Rosetta silent file (secondary structure, phi, psi, omega in degrees, C-alpha in Angstrom):
SEQUENCE: HLGNLRAVTDAYALNAPDMCYCFLCLEAAAKGTLTLKKWATGVYAARIWLVSLARFVKTAQRTRGAQDEDKMEPLCQEWQYNQDHFVREVLACEVPFQREHGRTLLAAFQTEDIRKVEVR
SCORE:     score description
SCORE:     0.000 S_00000001
   1 L     0.000  -19.415  178.066 -181.064  -12.950 -202.965 S_00000001
   2 H   -62.237  -37.835  177.092 -180.377  -16.651 -203.453 S_00000001
   3 H   -62.521  -40.299  176.748 -178.753  -15.812 -206.788 S_00000001
   4 H   -62.672  -46.168 -179.792 -176.468  -13.304 -205.055 S_00000001
   5 H   -61.652  -43.775  179.888 -175.542  -15.847 -202.411 S_00000001
   6 H   -62.957  -43.515 -179.375 -174.854  -18.514 -205.018 S_00000001
   7 H   -62.601  -43.219 -178.228 -172.665  -16.181 -207.079 S_00000001
   8 H   -71.509  -41.629  179.200 -170.575  -15.130 -204.077 S_00000001
   9 H   -63.818  -35.182  176.219 -170.208  -18.649 -202.680 S_00000001
  10 H   -67.241  -46.604 -176.651 -169.018  -19.812 -206.105 S_00000001
  11 H   -64.317  -34.551 -176.546 -166.563  -16.930 -206.526 S_00000001
  12 L  -106.881   10.265  177.871 -165.064  -17.408 -203.070 S_00000001
  13 L    54.223   45.526  174.268 -165.384  -21.220 -202.852 S_00000001
  14 L  -110.598  156.974  174.355 -167.684  -21.110 -199.828 S_00000001
  15 L  -103.243  159.144 -173.864 -170.742  -23.259 -199.347 S_00000001
  16 H   -58.496  -43.058  177.487 -174.177  -21.856 -198.563 S_00000001
  17 H   -60.425  -35.778  176.674 -174.384  -23.242 -194.987 S_00000001
  18 H   -62.216  -41.380  179.526 -171.054  -21.576 -194.190 S_00000001
  19 H   -66.057  -39.181  177.739 -172.441  -18.275 -195.436 S_00000001
  20 H   -62.409  -42.531  176.315 -175.598  -18.699 -193.349 S_00000001
  21 H   -60.732  -41.477  179.425 -173.429  -19.320 -190.295 S_00000001
  22 H   -62.704  -38.776  179.025 -171.429  -16.222 -191.161 S_00000001
  23 H   -65.381  -34.536  174.998 -174.605  -14.159 -191.339 S_00000001
  24 H   -62.728  -42.678  177.579 -175.527  -15.280 -187.826 S_00000001
  25 H   -63.870  -43.386 -179.382 -172.117  -14.078 -186.640 S_00000001
  26 H   -62.242  -45.501  179.610 -172.507  -10.851 -188.580 S_00000001
  27 H   -61.203  -43.342  179.935 -175.972  -10.228 -187.153 S_00000001
  28 H   -64.257  -38.418 -177.498 -174.738  -10.858 -183.619 S_00000001
  29 H   -75.086  -39.775 -171.600 -171.796   -8.513 -184.067 S_00000001
  30 H   -86.662  -22.810  179.178 -173.563   -5.678 -185.848 S_00000001
  31 L    51.954   47.050  173.574 -176.774   -5.603 -183.791 S_00000001
  32 L    80.558   14.394 -177.543 -178.866   -4.341 -186.696 S_00000001
  33 L  -110.215   50.771 -174.256 -176.530   -1.617 -187.975 S_00000001
  34 L  -100.313   13.913  177.055 -175.768   -3.036 -191.408 S_00000001
  35 L   -77.724  143.530  172.211 -176.948   -0.211 -193.606 S_00000001
  36 E   -95.846  121.324 -173.825 -174.371    1.437 -195.825 S_00000001
  37 L   -50.664  -42.865 -176.882 -175.010    5.158 -195.584 S_00000001
  38 L   -72.102  -33.887 -172.764 -174.409    5.706 -199.257 S_00000001
  39 L  -116.627    0.954  178.958 -176.425    2.699 -200.472 S_00000001
  40 E    58.674 -128.656 -177.180 -178.921    2.062 -197.619 S_00000001
  41 L  -126.091   27.012 -178.400 -180.164   -1.549 -197.627 S_00000001
  42 L   -78.764 -171.818 -177.239 -180.888   -2.197 -201.310 S_00000001
  43 H   -60.145  -42.804 -179.234 -179.584   -4.898 -203.640 S_00000001
  44 H   -60.882  -45.260  178.655 -176.316   -3.089 -204.310 S_00000001
  45 H   -64.141  -39.983  178.853 -175.595   -2.793 -200.575 S_00000001
  46 H   -61.004  -40.780  179.391 -176.528   -6.442 -200.042 S_00000001
  47 H   -68.356  -37.537  176.071 -174.049   -7.485 -202.706 S_00000001
  48 H   -61.522  -45.323  179.567 -171.334   -5.332 -201.160 S_00000001
  49 H   -63.571  -42.074  179.391 -171.985   -6.990 -197.781 S_00000001
  50 H   -59.418  -46.926 -179.361 -171.943  -10.483 -199.288 S_00000001
  51 H   -66.852  -43.483  178.977 -168.595   -9.900 -200.967 S_00000001
  52 H   -60.813  -42.202  179.562 -167.129   -8.189 -197.895 S_00000001
  53 H   -65.741  -43.133  178.374 -168.287  -11.043 -195.703 S_00000001
  54 H   -60.982  -43.032  179.224 -166.872  -13.672 -198.071 S_00000001
  55 H   -64.587  -39.430  178.317 -163.533  -11.861 -198.127 S_00000001
  56 H   -63.265  -46.561 -178.598 -163.566  -11.616 -194.330 S_00000001
  57 H   -61.060  -47.053 -179.171 -164.323  -15.325 -193.928 S_00000001
  58 H   -64.622  -34.685  176.387 -161.584  -16.363 -196.342 S_00000001
  59 H   -68.146  -43.616  178.744 -159.138  -14.056 -194.567 S_00000001
  60 H   -62.074  -32.533  177.850 -160.163  -15.479 -191.163 S_00000001
  61 L   -82.347   -0.298 -179.238 -159.577  -18.964 -192.583 S_00000001
  62 L    58.633   40.999  179.139 -156.161  -17.779 -193.760 S_00000001
  63 L   -80.636  130.653  179.000 -156.980  -18.733 -197.324 S_00000001
  64 L   -61.635  133.521  178.720 -154.349  -17.713 -199.836 S_00000001
  65 L    78.760   15.003 -177.178 -155.632  -14.969 -202.141 S_00000001
  66 L   -58.058  -32.375 -177.018 -158.563  -14.112 -199.868 S_00000001
  67 L   -99.034   10.310  179.403 -158.208  -10.425 -200.630 S_00000001
  68 L   -64.193  125.019  179.780 -157.661  -10.807 -204.399 S_00000001
  69 H   -72.943  -17.438  179.557 -159.849   -8.329 -206.205 S_00000001
  70 H   -61.774  -26.084  179.813 -159.897  -10.611 -209.261 S_00000001
  71 H   -65.948  -20.500  179.012 -162.516  -12.755 -207.529 S_00000001
  72 H   -80.421  -15.979 -176.871 -164.954   -9.864 -207.937 S_00000001
  73 H   -57.897  -50.974  179.570 -164.612   -9.882 -211.722 S_00000001
  74 H   -64.214  -31.157  177.722 -167.120  -12.690 -212.448 S_00000001
  75 H   -66.576  -45.220  179.242 -169.533  -11.140 -209.966 S_00000001
  76 H   -63.718  -37.150  176.524 -169.318   -7.746 -211.634 S_00000001
  77 H   -64.449  -46.241 -179.564 -169.853   -9.376 -215.026 S_00000001
  78 H   -63.497  -41.450 -176.811 -172.906  -11.272 -213.784 S_00000001
  79 H   -88.802   -2.527  179.745 -174.371   -8.224 -212.052 S_00000001
  80 L    58.510   48.497  178.066 -173.306   -5.889 -214.888 S_00000001
  81 L  -106.330  153.074  169.608 -171.354   -3.575 -212.588 S_00000001
  82 L   -72.430  118.942 -173.435 -168.297   -1.487 -213.325 S_00000001
  83 H   -62.095  -44.004 -178.617 -165.624   -3.528 -211.561 S_00000001
  84 H   -59.027  -42.908 -179.711 -163.423   -0.609 -210.517 S_00000001
  85 H   -66.150  -46.009 -179.122 -166.377    1.146 -208.910 S_00000001
  86 H   -62.916  -42.802  178.382 -167.649   -1.984 -207.145 S_00000001
  87 H   -59.563  -44.964  178.514 -164.167   -2.819 -205.816 S_00000001
  88 H   -58.460  -42.341 -178.897 -163.843    0.729 -204.428 S_00000001
  89 H   -67.575  -40.001  177.721 -167.212    0.404 -202.675 S_00000001
  90 H   -62.969  -47.427 -179.489 -166.316   -2.990 -201.191 S_00000001
  91 H   -63.055  -39.600  178.330 -162.996   -1.685 -199.900 S_00000001
  92 H   -64.809  -31.925  177.684 -164.672    1.438 -198.486 S_00000001
  93 H   -73.407  -38.193 -172.549 -167.147   -0.813 -196.657 S_00000001
  94 H   -69.123  -36.301 -174.679 -164.496   -3.138 -195.286 S_00000001
  95 H   -61.555  -56.577  179.301 -162.321   -0.607 -193.464 S_00000001
  96 H   -67.843  -32.362  178.854 -164.900    0.672 -190.937 S_00000001
  97 H   -61.184  -48.159  178.847 -166.508   -2.775 -190.759 S_00000001
  98 H   -60.694  -42.814 -177.851 -163.195   -4.390 -189.794 S_00000001
  99 H   -64.032  -42.871 -175.217 -162.514   -1.644 -187.274 S_00000001
 100 H   -83.914  -35.928 -169.727 -165.936   -1.902 -185.618 S_00000001
 101 H  -123.454   -8.505 -173.714 -166.760   -5.611 -185.912 S_00000001
 102 H   -54.600  -51.663 -178.261 -163.638   -7.556 -186.910 S_00000001
 103 H   -65.141  -40.738 -179.814 -162.594   -8.751 -183.455 S_00000001
 104 H   -64.008  -41.142  179.520 -166.161   -9.552 -182.416 S_00000001
 105 H   -67.062  -41.588  177.732 -166.733  -11.590 -185.559 S_00000001
 106 H   -60.146  -40.104  176.701 -163.519  -13.530 -185.158 S_00000001
 107 H   -66.329  -38.809 -179.362 -164.606  -14.395 -181.626 S_00000001
 108 H   -64.890  -36.449  178.938 -168.080  -15.325 -182.885 S_00000001
 109 H   -61.759  -22.874 -177.700 -166.607  -17.732 -185.443 S_00000001
 110 L   -99.153    4.198 -177.209 -165.087  -19.627 -182.535 S_00000001
 111 L   -94.070  121.560  179.921 -168.286  -19.731 -180.456 S_00000001
 112 H   -68.639  -29.722 -177.785 -170.110  -23.045 -180.366 S_00000001
 113 H   -57.230  -41.404 -179.331 -173.360  -21.411 -179.173 S_00000001
 114 H   -65.193  -41.245  178.536 -173.918  -19.748 -182.543 S_00000001
 115 H   -62.498  -41.103 -178.861 -173.393  -23.035 -184.361 S_00000001
 116 H   -65.164  -37.099  176.906 -175.883  -24.796 -182.089 S_00000001
 117 H   -62.298  -42.223 -179.510 -178.548  -22.144 -182.783 S_00000001
 118 H   -64.989  -38.497 -177.819 -178.086  -22.680 -186.527 S_00000001
 119 H   -68.016  -36.553 -179.996 -178.392  -26.472 -186.208 S_00000001
 120 L   -66.209    0.000    0.000 -181.663  -26.241 -184.270 S_00000001
């Protein structure tokens, strides 16, 4: 999974500690419900979550081009995925995720307690 994390952090210009912090926020918000019904919890689902999370973080940071689908192209090449299919799956994941967890995650990003847990 380190290779997946490295690929996504490179594509979205995030650093690994930021992604780890994001996963703490994600875990707190989702309370263990991160399976994708269609893909369960395998590698493909993990990659969808990584990309969705990176896109969410960049959007929360108000980064220009955060939602550009072109950023998925190098990832799809590396993972040997059909880009159109992967993009559709990411977008399908993001809509209910945003609806269910978006506000909670934005609040979590602003919570110092989560940062302190990560530092310890």
